[in-house]
Short mmCIF file of C-alpha atoms and ligand atoms in Angstrom, two decimals:
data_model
loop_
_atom_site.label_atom_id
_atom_site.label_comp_id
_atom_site.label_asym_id
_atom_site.label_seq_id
_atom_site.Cartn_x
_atom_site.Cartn_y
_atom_site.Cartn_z
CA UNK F 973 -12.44 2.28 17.50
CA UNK F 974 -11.06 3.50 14.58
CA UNK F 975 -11.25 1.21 11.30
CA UNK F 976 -7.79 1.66 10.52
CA UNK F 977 -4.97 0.24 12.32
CA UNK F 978 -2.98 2.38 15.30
CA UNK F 979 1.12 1.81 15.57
CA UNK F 980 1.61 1.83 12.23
CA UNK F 981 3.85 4.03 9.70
CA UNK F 982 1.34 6.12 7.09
CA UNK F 983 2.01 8.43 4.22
CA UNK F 984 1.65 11.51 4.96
CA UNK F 985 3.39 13.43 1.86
CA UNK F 986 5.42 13.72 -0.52
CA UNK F 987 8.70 15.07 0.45
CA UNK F 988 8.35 17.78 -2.69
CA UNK F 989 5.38 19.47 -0.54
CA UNK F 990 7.42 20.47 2.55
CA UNK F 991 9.56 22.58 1.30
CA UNK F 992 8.84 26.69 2.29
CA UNK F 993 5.87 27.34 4.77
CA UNK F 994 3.15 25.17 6.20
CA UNK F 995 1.14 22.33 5.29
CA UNK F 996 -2.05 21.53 6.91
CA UNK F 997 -3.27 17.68 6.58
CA UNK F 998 -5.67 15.23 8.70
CA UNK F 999 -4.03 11.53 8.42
CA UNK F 1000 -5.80 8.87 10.52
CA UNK F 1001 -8.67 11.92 12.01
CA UNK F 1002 -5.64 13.34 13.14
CA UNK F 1003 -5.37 17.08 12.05
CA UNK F 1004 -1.75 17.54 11.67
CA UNK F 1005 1.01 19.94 10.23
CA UNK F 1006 4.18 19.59 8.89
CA UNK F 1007 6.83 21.92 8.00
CA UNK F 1008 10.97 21.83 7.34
CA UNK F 1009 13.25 23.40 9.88
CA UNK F 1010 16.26 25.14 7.94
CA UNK F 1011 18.44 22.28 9.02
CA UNK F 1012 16.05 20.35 6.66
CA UNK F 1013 14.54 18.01 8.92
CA UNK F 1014 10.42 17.99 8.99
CA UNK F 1015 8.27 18.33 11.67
CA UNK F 1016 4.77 16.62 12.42
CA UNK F 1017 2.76 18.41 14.86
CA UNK F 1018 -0.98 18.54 15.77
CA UNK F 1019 -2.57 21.27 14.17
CA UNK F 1020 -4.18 22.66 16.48
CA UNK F 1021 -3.03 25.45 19.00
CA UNK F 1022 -3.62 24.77 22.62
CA UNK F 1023 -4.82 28.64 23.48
CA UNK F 1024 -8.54 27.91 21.47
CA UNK F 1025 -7.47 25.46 18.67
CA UNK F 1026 -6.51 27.80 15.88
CA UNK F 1027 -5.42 25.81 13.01
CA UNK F 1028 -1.02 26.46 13.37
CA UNK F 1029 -0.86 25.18 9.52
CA UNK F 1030 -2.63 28.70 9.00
CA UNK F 1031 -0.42 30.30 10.92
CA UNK F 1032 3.18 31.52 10.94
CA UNK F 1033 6.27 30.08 10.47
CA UNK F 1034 9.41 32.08 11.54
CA UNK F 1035 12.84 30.90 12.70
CA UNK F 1036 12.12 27.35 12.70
CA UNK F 1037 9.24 28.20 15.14
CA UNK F 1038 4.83 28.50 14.38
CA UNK F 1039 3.44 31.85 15.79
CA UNK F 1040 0.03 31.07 16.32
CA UNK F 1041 -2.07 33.27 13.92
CA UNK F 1042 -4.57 33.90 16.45
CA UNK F 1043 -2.98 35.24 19.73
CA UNK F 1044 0.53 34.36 18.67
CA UNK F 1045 1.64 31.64 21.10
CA UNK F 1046 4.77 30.39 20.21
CA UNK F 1047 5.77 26.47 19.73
CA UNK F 1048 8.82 25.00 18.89
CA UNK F 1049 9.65 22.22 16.73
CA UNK F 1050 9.02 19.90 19.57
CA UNK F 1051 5.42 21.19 20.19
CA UNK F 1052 6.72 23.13 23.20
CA UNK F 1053 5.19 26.60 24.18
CA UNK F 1054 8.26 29.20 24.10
CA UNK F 1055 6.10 32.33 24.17
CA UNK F 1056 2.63 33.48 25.12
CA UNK F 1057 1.81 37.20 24.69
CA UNK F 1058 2.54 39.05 28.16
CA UNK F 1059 3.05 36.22 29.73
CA UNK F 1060 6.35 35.76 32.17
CA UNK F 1061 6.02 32.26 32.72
CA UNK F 1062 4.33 29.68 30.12
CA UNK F 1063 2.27 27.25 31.34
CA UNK F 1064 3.97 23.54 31.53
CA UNK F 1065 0.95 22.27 29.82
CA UNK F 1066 1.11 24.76 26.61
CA UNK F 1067 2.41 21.99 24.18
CA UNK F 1068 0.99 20.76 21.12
CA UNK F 1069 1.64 16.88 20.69
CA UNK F 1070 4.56 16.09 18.17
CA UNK F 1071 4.67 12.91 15.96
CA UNK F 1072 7.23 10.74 14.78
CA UNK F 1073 7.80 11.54 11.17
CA UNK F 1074 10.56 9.87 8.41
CA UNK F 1075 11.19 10.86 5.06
CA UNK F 1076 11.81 8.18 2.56
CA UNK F 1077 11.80 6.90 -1.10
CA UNK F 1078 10.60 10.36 -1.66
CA UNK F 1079 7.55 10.27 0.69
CA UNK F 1080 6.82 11.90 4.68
CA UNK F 1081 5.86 9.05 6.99
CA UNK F 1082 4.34 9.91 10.12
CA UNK F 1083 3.63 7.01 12.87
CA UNK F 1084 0.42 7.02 13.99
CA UNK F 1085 -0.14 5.57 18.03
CA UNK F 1086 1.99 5.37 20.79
CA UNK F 1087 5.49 7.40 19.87
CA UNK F 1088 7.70 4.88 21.84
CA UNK F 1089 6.57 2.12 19.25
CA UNK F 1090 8.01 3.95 16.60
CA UNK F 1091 10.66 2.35 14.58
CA UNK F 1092 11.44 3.36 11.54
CA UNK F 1093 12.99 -0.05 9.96
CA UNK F 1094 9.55 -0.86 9.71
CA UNK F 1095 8.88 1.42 7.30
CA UNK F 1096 8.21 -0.57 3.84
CA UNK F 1097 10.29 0.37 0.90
CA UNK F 1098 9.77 1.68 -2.93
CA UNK F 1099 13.23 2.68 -3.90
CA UNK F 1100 12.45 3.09 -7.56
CA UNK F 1101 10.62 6.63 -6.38
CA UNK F 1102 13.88 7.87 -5.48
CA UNK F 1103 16.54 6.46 -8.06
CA UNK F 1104 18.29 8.01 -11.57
CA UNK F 1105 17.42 4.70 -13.35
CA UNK F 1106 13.51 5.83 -13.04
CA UNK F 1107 11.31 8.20 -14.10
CA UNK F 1108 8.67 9.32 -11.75
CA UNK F 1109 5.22 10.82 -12.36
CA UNK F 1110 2.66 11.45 -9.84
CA UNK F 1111 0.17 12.94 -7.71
CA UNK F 1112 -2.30 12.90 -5.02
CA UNK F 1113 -6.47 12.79 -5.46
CA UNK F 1114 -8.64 12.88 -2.42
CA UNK F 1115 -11.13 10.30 -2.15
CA UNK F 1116 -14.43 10.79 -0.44
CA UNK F 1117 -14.69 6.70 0.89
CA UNK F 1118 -12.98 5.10 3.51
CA UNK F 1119 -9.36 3.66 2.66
CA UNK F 1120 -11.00 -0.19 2.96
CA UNK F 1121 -12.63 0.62 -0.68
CA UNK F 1122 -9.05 1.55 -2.14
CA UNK F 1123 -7.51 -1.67 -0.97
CA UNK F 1124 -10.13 -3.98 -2.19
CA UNK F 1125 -9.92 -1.56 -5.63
CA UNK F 1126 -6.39 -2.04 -6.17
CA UNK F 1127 -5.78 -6.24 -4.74
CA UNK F 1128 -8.46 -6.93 -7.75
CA UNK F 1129 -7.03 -5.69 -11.11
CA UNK F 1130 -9.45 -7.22 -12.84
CA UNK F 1131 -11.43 -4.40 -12.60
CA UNK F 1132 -9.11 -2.94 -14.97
CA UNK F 1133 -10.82 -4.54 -17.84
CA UNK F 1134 -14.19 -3.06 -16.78
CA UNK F 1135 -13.46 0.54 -15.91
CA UNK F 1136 -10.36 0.81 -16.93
CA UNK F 1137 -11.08 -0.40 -20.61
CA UNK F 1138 -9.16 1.44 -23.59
CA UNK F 1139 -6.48 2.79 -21.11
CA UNK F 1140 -5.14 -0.15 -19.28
CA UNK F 1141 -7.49 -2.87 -19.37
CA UNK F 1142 -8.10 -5.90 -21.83
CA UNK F 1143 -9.62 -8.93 -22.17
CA UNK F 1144 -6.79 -10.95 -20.37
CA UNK F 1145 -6.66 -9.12 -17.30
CA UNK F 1146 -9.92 -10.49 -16.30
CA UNK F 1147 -9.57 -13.75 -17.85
CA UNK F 1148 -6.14 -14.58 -16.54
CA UNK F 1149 -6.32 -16.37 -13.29
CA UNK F 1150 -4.25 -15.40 -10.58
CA UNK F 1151 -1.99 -16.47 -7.82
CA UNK F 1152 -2.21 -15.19 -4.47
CA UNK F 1153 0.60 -15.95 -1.19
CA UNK F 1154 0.33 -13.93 1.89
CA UNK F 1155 3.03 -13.69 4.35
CA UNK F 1156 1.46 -13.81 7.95
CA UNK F 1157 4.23 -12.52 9.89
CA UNK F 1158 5.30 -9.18 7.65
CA UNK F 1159 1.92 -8.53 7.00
CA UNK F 1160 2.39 -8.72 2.67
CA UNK F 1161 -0.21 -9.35 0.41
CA UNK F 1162 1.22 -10.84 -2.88
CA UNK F 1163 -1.16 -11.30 -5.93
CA UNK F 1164 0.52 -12.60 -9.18
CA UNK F 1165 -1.25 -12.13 -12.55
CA UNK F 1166 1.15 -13.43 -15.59
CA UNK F 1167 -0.26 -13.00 -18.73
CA UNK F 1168 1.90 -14.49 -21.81
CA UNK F 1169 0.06 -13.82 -24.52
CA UNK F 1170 -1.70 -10.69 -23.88
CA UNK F 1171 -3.09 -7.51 -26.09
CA UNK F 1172 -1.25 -4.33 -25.18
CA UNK F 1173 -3.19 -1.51 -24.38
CA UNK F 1174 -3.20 1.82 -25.21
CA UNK F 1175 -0.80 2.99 -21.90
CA UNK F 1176 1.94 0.72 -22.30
CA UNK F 1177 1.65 0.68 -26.56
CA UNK F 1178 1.91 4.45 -26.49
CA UNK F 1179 4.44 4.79 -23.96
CA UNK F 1180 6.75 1.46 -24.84
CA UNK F 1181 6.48 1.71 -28.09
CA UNK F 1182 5.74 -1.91 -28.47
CA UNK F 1183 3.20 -3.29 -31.74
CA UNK F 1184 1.73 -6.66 -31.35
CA UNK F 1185 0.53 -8.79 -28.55
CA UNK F 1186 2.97 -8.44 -25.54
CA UNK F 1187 4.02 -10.74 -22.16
CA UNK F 1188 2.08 -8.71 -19.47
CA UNK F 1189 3.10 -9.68 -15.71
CA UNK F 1190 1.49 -7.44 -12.95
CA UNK F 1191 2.47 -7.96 -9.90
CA UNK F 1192 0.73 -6.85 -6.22
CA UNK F 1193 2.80 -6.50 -2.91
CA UNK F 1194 0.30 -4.94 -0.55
CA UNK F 1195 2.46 -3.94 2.75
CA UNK F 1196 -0.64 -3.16 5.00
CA UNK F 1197 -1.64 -0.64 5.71
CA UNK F 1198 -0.31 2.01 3.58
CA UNK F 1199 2.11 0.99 0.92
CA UNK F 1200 0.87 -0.84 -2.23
CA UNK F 1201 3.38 -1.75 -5.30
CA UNK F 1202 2.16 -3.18 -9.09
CA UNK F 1203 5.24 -4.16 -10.42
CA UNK F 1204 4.40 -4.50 -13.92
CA UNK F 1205 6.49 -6.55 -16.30
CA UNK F 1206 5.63 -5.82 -19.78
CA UNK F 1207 7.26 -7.07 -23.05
CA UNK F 1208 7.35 -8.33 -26.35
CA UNK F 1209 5.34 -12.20 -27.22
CA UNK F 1210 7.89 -14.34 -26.42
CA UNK F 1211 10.86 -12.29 -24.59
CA UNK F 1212 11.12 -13.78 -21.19
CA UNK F 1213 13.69 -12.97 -18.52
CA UNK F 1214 17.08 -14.17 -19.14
CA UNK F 1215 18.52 -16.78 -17.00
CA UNK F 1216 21.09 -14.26 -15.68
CA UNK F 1217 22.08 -10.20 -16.26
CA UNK F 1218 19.40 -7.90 -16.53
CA UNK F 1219 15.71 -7.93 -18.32
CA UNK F 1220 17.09 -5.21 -19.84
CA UNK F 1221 14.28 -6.36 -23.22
CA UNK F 1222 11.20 -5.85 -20.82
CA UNK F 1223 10.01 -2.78 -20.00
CA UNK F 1224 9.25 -2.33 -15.99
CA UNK F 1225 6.91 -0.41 -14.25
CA UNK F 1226 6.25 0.02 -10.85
CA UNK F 1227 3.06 1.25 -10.06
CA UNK F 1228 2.89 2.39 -6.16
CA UNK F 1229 0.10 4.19 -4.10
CA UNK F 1230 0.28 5.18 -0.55
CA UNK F 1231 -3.18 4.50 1.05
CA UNK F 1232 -3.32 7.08 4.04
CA UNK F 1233 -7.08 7.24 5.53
CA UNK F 1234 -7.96 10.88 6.36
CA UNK F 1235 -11.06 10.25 8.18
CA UNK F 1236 -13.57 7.56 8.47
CA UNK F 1237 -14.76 8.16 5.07
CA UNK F 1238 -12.34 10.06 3.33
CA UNK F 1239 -8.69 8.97 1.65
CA UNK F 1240 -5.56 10.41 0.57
CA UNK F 1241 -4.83 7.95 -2.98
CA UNK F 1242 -0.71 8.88 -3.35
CA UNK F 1243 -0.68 7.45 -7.05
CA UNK F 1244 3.20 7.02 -8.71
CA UNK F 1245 4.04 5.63 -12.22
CA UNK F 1246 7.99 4.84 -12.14
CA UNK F 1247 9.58 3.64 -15.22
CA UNK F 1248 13.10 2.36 -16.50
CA UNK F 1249 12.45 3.46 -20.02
CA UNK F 1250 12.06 6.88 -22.32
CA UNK F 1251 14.02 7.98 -18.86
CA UNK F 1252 13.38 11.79 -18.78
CA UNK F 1253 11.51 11.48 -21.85
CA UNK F 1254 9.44 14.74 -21.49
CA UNK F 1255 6.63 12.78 -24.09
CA UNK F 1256 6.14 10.01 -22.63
CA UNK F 1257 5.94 11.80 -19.20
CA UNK F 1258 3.53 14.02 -20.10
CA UNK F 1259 1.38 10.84 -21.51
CA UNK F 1260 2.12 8.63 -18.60
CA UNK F 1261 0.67 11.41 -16.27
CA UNK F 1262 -1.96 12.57 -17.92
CA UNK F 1263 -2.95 8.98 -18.75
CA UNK F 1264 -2.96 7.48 -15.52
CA UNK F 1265 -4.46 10.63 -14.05
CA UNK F 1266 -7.42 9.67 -16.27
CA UNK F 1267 -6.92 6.02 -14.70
CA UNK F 1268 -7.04 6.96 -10.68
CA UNK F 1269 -9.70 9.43 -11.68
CA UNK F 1270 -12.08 6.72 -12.75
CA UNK F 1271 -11.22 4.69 -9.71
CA UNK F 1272 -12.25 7.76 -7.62
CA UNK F 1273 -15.58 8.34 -9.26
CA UNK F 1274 -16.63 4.58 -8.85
CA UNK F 1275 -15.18 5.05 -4.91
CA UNK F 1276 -16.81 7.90 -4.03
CA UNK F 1277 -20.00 6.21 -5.75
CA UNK F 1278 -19.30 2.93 -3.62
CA UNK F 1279 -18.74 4.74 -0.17
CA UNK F 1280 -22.32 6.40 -0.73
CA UNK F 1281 -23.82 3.17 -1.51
CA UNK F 1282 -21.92 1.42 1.47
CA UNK F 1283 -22.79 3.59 3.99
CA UNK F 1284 -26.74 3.90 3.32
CA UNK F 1285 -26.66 0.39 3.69
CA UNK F 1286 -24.66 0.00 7.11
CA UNK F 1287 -23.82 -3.45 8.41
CA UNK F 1288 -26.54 -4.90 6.58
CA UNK F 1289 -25.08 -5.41 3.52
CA UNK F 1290 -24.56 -8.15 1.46
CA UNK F 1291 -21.50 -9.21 -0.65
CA UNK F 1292 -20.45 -12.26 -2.94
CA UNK F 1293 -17.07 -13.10 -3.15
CA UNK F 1294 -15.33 -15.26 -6.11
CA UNK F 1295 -12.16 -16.38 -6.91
CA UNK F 1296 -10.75 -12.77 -8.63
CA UNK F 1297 -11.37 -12.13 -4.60
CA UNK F 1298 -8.67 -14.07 -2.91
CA UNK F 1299 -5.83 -11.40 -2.57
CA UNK F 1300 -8.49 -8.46 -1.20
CA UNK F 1301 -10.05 -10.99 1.30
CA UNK F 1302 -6.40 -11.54 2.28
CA UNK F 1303 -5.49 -7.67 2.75
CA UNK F 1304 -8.81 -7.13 4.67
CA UNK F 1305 -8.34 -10.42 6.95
CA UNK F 1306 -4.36 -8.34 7.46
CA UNK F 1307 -5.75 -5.45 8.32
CA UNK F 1308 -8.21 -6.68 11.11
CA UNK F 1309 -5.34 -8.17 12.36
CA UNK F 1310 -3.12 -5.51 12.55
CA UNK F 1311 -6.12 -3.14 13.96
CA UNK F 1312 -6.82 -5.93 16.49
CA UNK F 1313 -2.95 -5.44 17.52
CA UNK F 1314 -3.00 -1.93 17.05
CA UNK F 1315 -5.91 -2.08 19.98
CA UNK F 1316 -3.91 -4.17 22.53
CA UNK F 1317 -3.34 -2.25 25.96
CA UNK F 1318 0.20 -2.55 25.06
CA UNK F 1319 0.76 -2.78 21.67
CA UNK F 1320 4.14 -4.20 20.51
CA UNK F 1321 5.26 -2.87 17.07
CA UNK F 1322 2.18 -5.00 14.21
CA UNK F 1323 4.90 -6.35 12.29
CA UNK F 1324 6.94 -8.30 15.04
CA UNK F 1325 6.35 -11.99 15.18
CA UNK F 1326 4.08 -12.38 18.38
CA UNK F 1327 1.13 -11.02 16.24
CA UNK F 1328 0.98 -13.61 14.08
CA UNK F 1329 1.16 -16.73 16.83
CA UNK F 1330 1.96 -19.05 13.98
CA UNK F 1331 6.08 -20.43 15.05
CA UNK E 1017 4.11 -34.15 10.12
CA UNK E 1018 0.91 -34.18 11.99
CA UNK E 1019 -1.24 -35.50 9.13
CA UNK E 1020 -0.41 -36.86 6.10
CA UNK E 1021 -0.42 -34.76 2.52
CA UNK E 1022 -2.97 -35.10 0.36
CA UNK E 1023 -1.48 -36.00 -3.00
CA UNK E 1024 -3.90 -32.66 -4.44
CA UNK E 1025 -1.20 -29.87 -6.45
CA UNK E 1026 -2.40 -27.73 -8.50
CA UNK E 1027 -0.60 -27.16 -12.55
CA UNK E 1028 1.50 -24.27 -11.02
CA UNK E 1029 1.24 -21.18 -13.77
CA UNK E 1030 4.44 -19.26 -12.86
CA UNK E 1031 5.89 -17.87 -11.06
CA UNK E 1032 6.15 -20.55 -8.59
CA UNK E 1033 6.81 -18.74 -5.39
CA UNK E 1034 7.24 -14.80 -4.86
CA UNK E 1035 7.14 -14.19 -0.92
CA UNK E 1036 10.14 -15.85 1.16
CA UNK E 1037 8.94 -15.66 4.90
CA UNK E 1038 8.55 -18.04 7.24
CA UNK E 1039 5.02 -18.54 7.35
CA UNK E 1040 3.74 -17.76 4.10
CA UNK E 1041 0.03 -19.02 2.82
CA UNK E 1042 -0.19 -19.15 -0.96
CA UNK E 1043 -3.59 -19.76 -3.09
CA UNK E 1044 -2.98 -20.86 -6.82
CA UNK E 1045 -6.40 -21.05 -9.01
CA UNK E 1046 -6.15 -23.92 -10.61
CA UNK E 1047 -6.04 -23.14 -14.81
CA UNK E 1048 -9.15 -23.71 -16.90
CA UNK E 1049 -11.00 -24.40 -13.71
CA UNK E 1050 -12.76 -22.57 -11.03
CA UNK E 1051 -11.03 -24.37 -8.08
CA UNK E 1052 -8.76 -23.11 -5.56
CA UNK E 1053 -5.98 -25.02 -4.01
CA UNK E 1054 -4.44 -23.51 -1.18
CA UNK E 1055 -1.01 -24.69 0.60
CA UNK E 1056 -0.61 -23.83 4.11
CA UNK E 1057 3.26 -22.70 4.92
CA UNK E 1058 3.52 -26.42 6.25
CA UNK E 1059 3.03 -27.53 2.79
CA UNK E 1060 -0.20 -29.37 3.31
CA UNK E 1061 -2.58 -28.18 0.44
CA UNK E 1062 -6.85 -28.20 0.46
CA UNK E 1063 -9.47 -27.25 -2.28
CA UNK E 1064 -12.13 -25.25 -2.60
CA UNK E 1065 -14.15 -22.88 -5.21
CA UNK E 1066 -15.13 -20.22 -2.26
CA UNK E 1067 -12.01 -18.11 -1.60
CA UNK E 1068 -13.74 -17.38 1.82
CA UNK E 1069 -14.27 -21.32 3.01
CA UNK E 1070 -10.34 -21.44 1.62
CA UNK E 1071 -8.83 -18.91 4.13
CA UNK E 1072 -11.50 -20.38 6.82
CA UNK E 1073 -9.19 -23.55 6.35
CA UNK E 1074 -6.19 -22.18 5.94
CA UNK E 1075 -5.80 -20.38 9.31
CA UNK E 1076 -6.93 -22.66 11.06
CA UNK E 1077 -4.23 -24.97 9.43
CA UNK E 1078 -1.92 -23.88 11.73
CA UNK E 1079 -3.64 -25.15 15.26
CA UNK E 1080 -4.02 -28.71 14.01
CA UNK E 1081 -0.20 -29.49 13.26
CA UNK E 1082 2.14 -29.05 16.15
CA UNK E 1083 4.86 -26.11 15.91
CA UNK E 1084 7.73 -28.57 15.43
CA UNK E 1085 6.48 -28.67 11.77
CA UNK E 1086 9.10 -25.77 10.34
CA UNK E 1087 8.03 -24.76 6.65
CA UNK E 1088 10.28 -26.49 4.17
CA UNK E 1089 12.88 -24.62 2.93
CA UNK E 1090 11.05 -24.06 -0.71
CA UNK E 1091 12.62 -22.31 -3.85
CA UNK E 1092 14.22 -19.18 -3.67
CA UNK E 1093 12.24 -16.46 -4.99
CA UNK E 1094 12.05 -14.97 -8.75
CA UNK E 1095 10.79 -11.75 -10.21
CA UNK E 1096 10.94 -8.35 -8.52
CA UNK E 1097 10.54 -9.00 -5.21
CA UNK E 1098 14.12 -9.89 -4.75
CA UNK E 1099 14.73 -6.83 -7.11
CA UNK E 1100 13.49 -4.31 -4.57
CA UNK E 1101 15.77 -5.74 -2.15
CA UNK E 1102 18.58 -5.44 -4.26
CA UNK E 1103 17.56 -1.85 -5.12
CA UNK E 1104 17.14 -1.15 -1.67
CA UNK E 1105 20.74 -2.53 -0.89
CA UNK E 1106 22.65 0.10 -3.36
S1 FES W 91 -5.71 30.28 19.40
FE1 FES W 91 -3.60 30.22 19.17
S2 FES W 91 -2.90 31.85 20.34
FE2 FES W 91 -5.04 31.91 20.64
FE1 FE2 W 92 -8.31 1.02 -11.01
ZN1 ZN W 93 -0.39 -26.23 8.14
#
């Protein structure tokens, strides 16, 4: 049983990476390949041909169609068999499976379970990634620990303070308490942390602008399993929303990962920084990447670390949790859930209401 | 209601409510203290300083009051939340 949860919508990439040719990736221990017909439209297929499992995201694409870069079978975008080498008639079994895929706010999703489950309005949304009033840096890191240790990473920002200190931690972030609601039947995690009177550090002073101690909101909305937002709130002491119009004073950023497992212990950490200021600013962008590269690169390191640690010690081991906890315990008690549901001889669709049992 | 409220609230930092479901739990850490009070989406609220015993409670808040108990209506939500679905609108 796999420790992620089936019938569910997953990240696969980034819209920008299907463009010409093939791309190989394993989502959910599924190896997979995608490509974009000349009509535009992208394919998911396995990735493995059905003649002696050559990889087909090493193979060829022509006309819309992969020729096998073994013994050149032929499949089309459904995953159908149109030729075989010498061969009059084609088997009715030579077809590689096909998955549901949807492109998005800028990113592939591929549905991962039973194909007739698939619906795509249940597919969470980040706008922002896709908009003219944003600015959008990002990229991908592979993580070598299972997707569980990127949840609990992100739910707690106060880790920020700790390994994150002199980019985007401070004192406050650790010292602020925070507010926590989760929302049993849509499966959202929300964690609130509003700091009012807060140092600014180095990633928002450099990139804002801003001198002096600022308003710092951060904001979590985990949609399990696969799409986390931080919509961060930051601005001058004192310069709260206005009763009506726009916070057109504050300076918003929305922090968003996609969370994709790849295997049992491996991740695919989709990191974005959107922004509403310095828009196309090629300074700031440059600094914002770089930056926050730094950031998810330190997250990485103390994951890959973790997953070691967490592994040699199997079941066995023990944990404390405290009150910074609240939100992760919440995403993990989701996700059991959801993979509970995901098990069910037939599964209805995680988000609907008959999962949660609470009306 | 099944059972009567407790007259426990915590001093609600904002923002006072973010997530607009139906059946929404929500934990606010008290300020200045290390106690959590959690509300189930009935609106009955219980304390604790273990974040695990607080969930324990809280889910199984929902088998001891009858399903007749609807959530009360409750404030409509702030911040970005509401933003998104705007964004997502235009
Ligand atoms: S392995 Fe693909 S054609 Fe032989
Ligand atoms: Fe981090
Ligand atoms: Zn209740």
């Amino acid at each position: 049983m796999p420790s992620w949860p089936l019938n569910q919508w997953y990240i696969a990439a980034y819209s920008s990476e299907i463009e010409e040719g093939l791309l190989g990736r394993t989502i959910c221990d599924e190896p997979l390949v995608f490509y974009r017909t000349s009509e535009g439209e992208v394919v998911g297929l396995a990735d493995r041909c059905v003649h002696r499992r050559y990889p087909l995201s090493l193979s060829h694409l022509k006309d819309d169609q992969i020729i096998c870069g073994y013994h050149g079978f032929t499949y089309d975008k459904s995953g159908s068999c149109v030729a075989a080498p010498a061969q009059k008639r084609i088997p009715r079994a030579a077809r590689v499976p096909s998955f549901p895929v949807h492109e998005q706010d800028s990113f592939v999703w591929v549905w991962i379970g039973d194909s007739d489950l698939a619906d795509t309005a249940l597919i969470p949304r980040a706008p922002w990634l896709d908009s003219p009033d944003y600015t959008v840096v990002r990229g991908r890191e592979p993580i070598q620990g299972r997707y569980g240790l990127l949840v609990d990473n992100l739910m707690d920002l106060s880790h920020e303070t700790y390994l994150h200190g002199g980019y985007i931690g401070t004192p406050e972030v650790a010292e602020t308490p925070i507010t926590t609601e989760v929302d049993e039947e849509a499966n959202v995690v929300y964690v609130s942390r509003h700091m009012d009177d807060a140092e600014c550090p180095p990633f928002y002073a450099n990139s804002t602008g801003i001198g002096g101690r600022i308003i710092r909101w951060q904001d979590v909305e985990y949609h399990a399993p696969c799409l986390y937002l931080l919509h961060s709130r930051i601005a001058p002491a004192g310069v709260l929303p206005p009763e009506d119009g726009p916070d057109d004073k504050a300076f918003h950023v929305e922090v968003t990962y996609g969370i994709t497992p790849e295997t049992e212990h491996s991740t695919h950490d989709f990191w974005m920084v959107a922004r509403d200021f310095a828009l196309g600013d090629e300074k700031v962008t440059e600094y914002l990447a770089t930056n926050n590269h730094t950031v998810v690169m330190q997250d990485v390191v103390a994951l890959n670390i973790l997953e070691e640690v967490v592994e040699g010690e199997k079941e066995n081991y023990q944990e404390l949790s405290i009150n910074i906890d609240t939100g992760g315990l919440a995403a993990r008690r989701i996700l059991k859930k959801l993979i509970a549901a995901g098990e069910a001889p037939s599964a209805a669709p995680a988000a609907a209401p008959a999962v949660a049992g609470t009306v | 209601m099944a059972e009567p409220h407790t007259p426990v609230r915590a001093d609600l930092p904002p923002p006072s409510r973010m997530l607009t479901g139906r059946t929404v739990y929500r934990v606010v850490w008290k300020l200045n203290t290390d106690v959590l009070v959690g509300y189930c989406w009935c609106g009955v609220p219980h304390e604790a300083t273990d974040p695990i015993e607080l969930w324990d409670w809280l889910l199984a808040h929902p088998d001891t009051h009858g399903p007749g108990d609807a959530p009360d209506g409750g404030t409509p939500p702030v911040g970005s939340d509401s933003a998104v679905r705007e964004l997502v609108k235009s």
